[in-house]
XYZ file of C-alpha atoms in Angstrom:
195
model
C 18.382 159.802 -43.244
C 14.875 161.029 -42.523
C 14.790 164.484 -40.957
C 11.031 164.648 -40.261
C 10.559 161.710 -37.898
C 13.853 159.868 -37.504
C 12.747 157.616 -34.646
C 9.377 156.640 -36.138
C 10.755 153.990 -38.484
C 13.520 152.497 -36.346
C 13.418 148.699 -36.318
C 16.950 147.984 -35.060
C 19.090 150.143 -32.811
C 22.764 149.739 -31.958
C 23.971 151.546 -28.838
C 27.645 152.096 -28.059
C 27.700 152.541 -24.284
C 30.206 154.743 -22.492
C 30.415 156.499 -19.146
C 28.746 159.796 -20.101
C 27.803 159.876 -23.786
C 26.197 157.135 -25.845
C 26.305 156.820 -29.613
C 23.187 155.405 -31.244
C 22.742 153.981 -34.740
C 19.260 153.094 -35.972
C 18.030 151.419 -39.149
C 14.552 150.922 -40.593
C 13.033 147.657 -41.810
C 14.891 148.009 -45.144
C 18.225 148.315 -43.350
C 18.586 152.014 -44.234
C 20.201 154.279 -41.668
C 17.556 156.554 -40.146
C 19.364 157.718 -37.007
C 22.915 158.546 -35.969
C 23.010 160.490 -32.760
C 24.966 161.049 -29.567
C 23.032 161.110 -26.268
C 23.828 161.886 -22.650
C 22.907 159.215 -20.102
C 19.615 160.873 -19.083
C 18.639 161.815 -22.644
C 19.193 158.247 -23.873
C 16.717 156.876 -21.342
C 14.207 159.593 -22.297
C 14.677 158.705 -25.963
C 14.271 154.970 -25.324
C 11.099 155.571 -23.289
C 9.509 157.447 -26.222
C 10.761 155.108 -28.968
C 8.408 152.466 -30.374
C 9.558 148.969 -29.337
C 12.403 147.708 -31.491
C 15.402 145.379 -31.412
C 18.247 146.945 -29.398
C 21.828 145.692 -29.496
C 24.616 146.549 -27.042
C 28.025 145.182 -26.203
C 28.138 143.363 -22.870
C 30.277 145.790 -20.870
C 30.098 147.825 -17.673
C 26.595 149.209 -17.299
C 25.143 147.156 -20.165
C 22.960 144.951 -17.952
C 21.476 148.017 -16.242
C 20.650 149.689 -19.565
C 19.333 146.416 -20.980
C 16.900 146.063 -18.075
C 15.788 149.689 -18.489
C 15.217 149.274 -22.233
C 13.250 146.074 -21.632
C 11.009 148.023 -19.243
C 10.203 150.323 -22.178
C 9.129 147.293 -24.264
C 12.255 146.849 -26.396
C 13.802 143.495 -27.265
C 17.375 143.793 -25.991
C 20.329 141.612 -26.922
C 23.820 141.858 -25.475
C 26.886 140.628 -27.362
C 30.479 140.030 -26.356
C 32.708 142.768 -27.833
C 34.866 140.237 -29.709
C 31.796 139.154 -31.691
C 30.993 142.748 -32.685
C 34.540 143.616 -33.771
C 34.332 141.903 -37.212
C 31.475 144.249 -38.148
C 33.503 147.441 -37.606
C 33.907 148.821 -41.143
C 36.548 151.520 -40.734
C 38.619 153.332 -38.144
C 37.228 152.702 -34.694
C 35.159 155.476 -33.124
C 31.851 155.603 -31.236
C 29.710 156.155 -34.329
C 31.352 153.287 -36.227
C 31.037 151.055 -33.151
C 27.302 151.800 -32.828
C 26.828 150.932 -36.505
C 28.766 147.670 -36.041
C 26.621 146.773 -33.018
C 23.483 147.489 -35.048
C 24.748 145.207 -37.817
C 25.935 142.432 -35.480
C 22.691 142.194 -33.489
C 20.823 141.317 -36.706
C 23.022 138.314 -37.588
C 21.084 135.040 -37.285
C 24.028 133.070 -35.858
C 25.181 135.702 -33.361
C 25.801 134.509 -29.807
C 24.149 136.633 -27.159
C 24.920 137.211 -23.505
C 21.974 136.680 -21.126
C 20.896 139.855 -19.354
C 21.623 139.597 -15.641
C 18.954 140.395 -13.094
C 19.765 142.716 -10.187
C 19.977 139.651 -7.930
C 22.480 137.979 -10.261
C 24.583 141.148 -10.328
C 24.442 141.336 -6.515
C 25.746 137.776 -6.273
C 28.475 138.416 -8.851
C 29.527 141.574 -6.983
C 29.652 139.634 -3.721
C 31.976 137.054 -5.299
C 34.202 139.796 -6.751
C 34.429 141.607 -3.412
C 35.236 138.346 -1.613
C 38.031 137.651 -4.103
C 39.394 141.151 -3.533
C 39.340 140.732 0.264
C 41.095 137.360 0.016
C 43.749 138.786 -2.320
C 44.347 141.724 0.047
C 44.581 139.405 3.051
C 47.075 137.176 1.225
C 49.180 140.215 0.300
C 49.182 141.415 3.930
C 50.190 137.964 5.187
C 53.009 137.690 2.661
C 54.175 141.221 3.454
C 54.175 140.444 7.182
C 56.111 137.199 6.693
C 58.611 139.012 4.458
C 59.196 141.818 6.958
C 59.608 139.361 9.827
C 62.079 137.336 7.758
C 64.257 140.472 7.503
C 64.571 140.268 11.294
C 65.327 136.558 11.268
C 61.837 135.486 12.295
C 60.642 132.778 9.927
C 57.016 131.687 9.935
C 55.400 128.784 8.083
C 53.023 129.690 5.256
C 49.351 130.246 5.884
C 47.014 132.673 7.564
C 46.476 130.366 10.548
C 50.208 130.147 11.222
C 50.551 133.924 11.175
C 47.551 134.432 13.454
C 48.802 131.751 15.826
C 52.322 133.230 16.155
C 51.731 136.987 15.728
C 51.004 137.788 19.382
C 53.908 135.744 20.757
C 56.285 137.406 18.247
C 55.132 140.858 19.322
C 55.380 139.943 23.031
C 58.888 138.415 22.722
C 61.297 141.187 23.737
C 64.329 139.042 22.804
C 63.587 138.524 19.070
C 65.322 141.691 17.824
C 62.244 143.673 16.743
C 62.502 147.380 17.500
C 59.647 149.223 19.165
C 58.769 150.898 15.840
C 58.665 147.508 14.107
C 56.492 146.049 16.878
C 54.010 148.909 16.343
C 54.063 148.387 12.572
C 53.587 144.635 12.943
C 50.768 145.291 15.426
C 49.017 147.369 12.752
C 49.520 144.595 10.187
C 48.179 142.024 12.671
C 45.059 144.127 13.221
C 44.604 144.560 9.477
C 44.931 140.805 8.858
C 42.438 140.144 11.662
């Protein structure tokens, strides 16, 4: 490994992304290791900004699209790979340094499949879909919970959000259905949450 100018001859760089620290493995045009280093988030971006353009490989994981876009801004060619395609290149016991080396090796394979880098707009849309799915799942859980609680009091409702919305108010207003005052308050809170 060159001690004088380790980042001058880097042609391919593998980056193992994490939350706070990032392991980097760089090789020169002969495939010789010229850099093995751990960086903080801020220091990695500083390093990438100063590094001559090279091929950069990363696993497609949380934060990878953001870092890929940043590295592209600095002039690097960035390729993301699914983790299952990198795994065969791990040579020994798994750790960050070994993972970065495997990523560096995998990104150079001619038949490797790469993940397209998402734009900010694509990530916004994906996040919107994920949040919508979460809201729907939470609503379904609340509806099922409400139906289950009411069933314990002998009040059976047909399935579906519309059925619950349609009957909730009349159930809460019916003083003869056996619901206690505490249960009416609880069901009122669930109704508001479903709404």
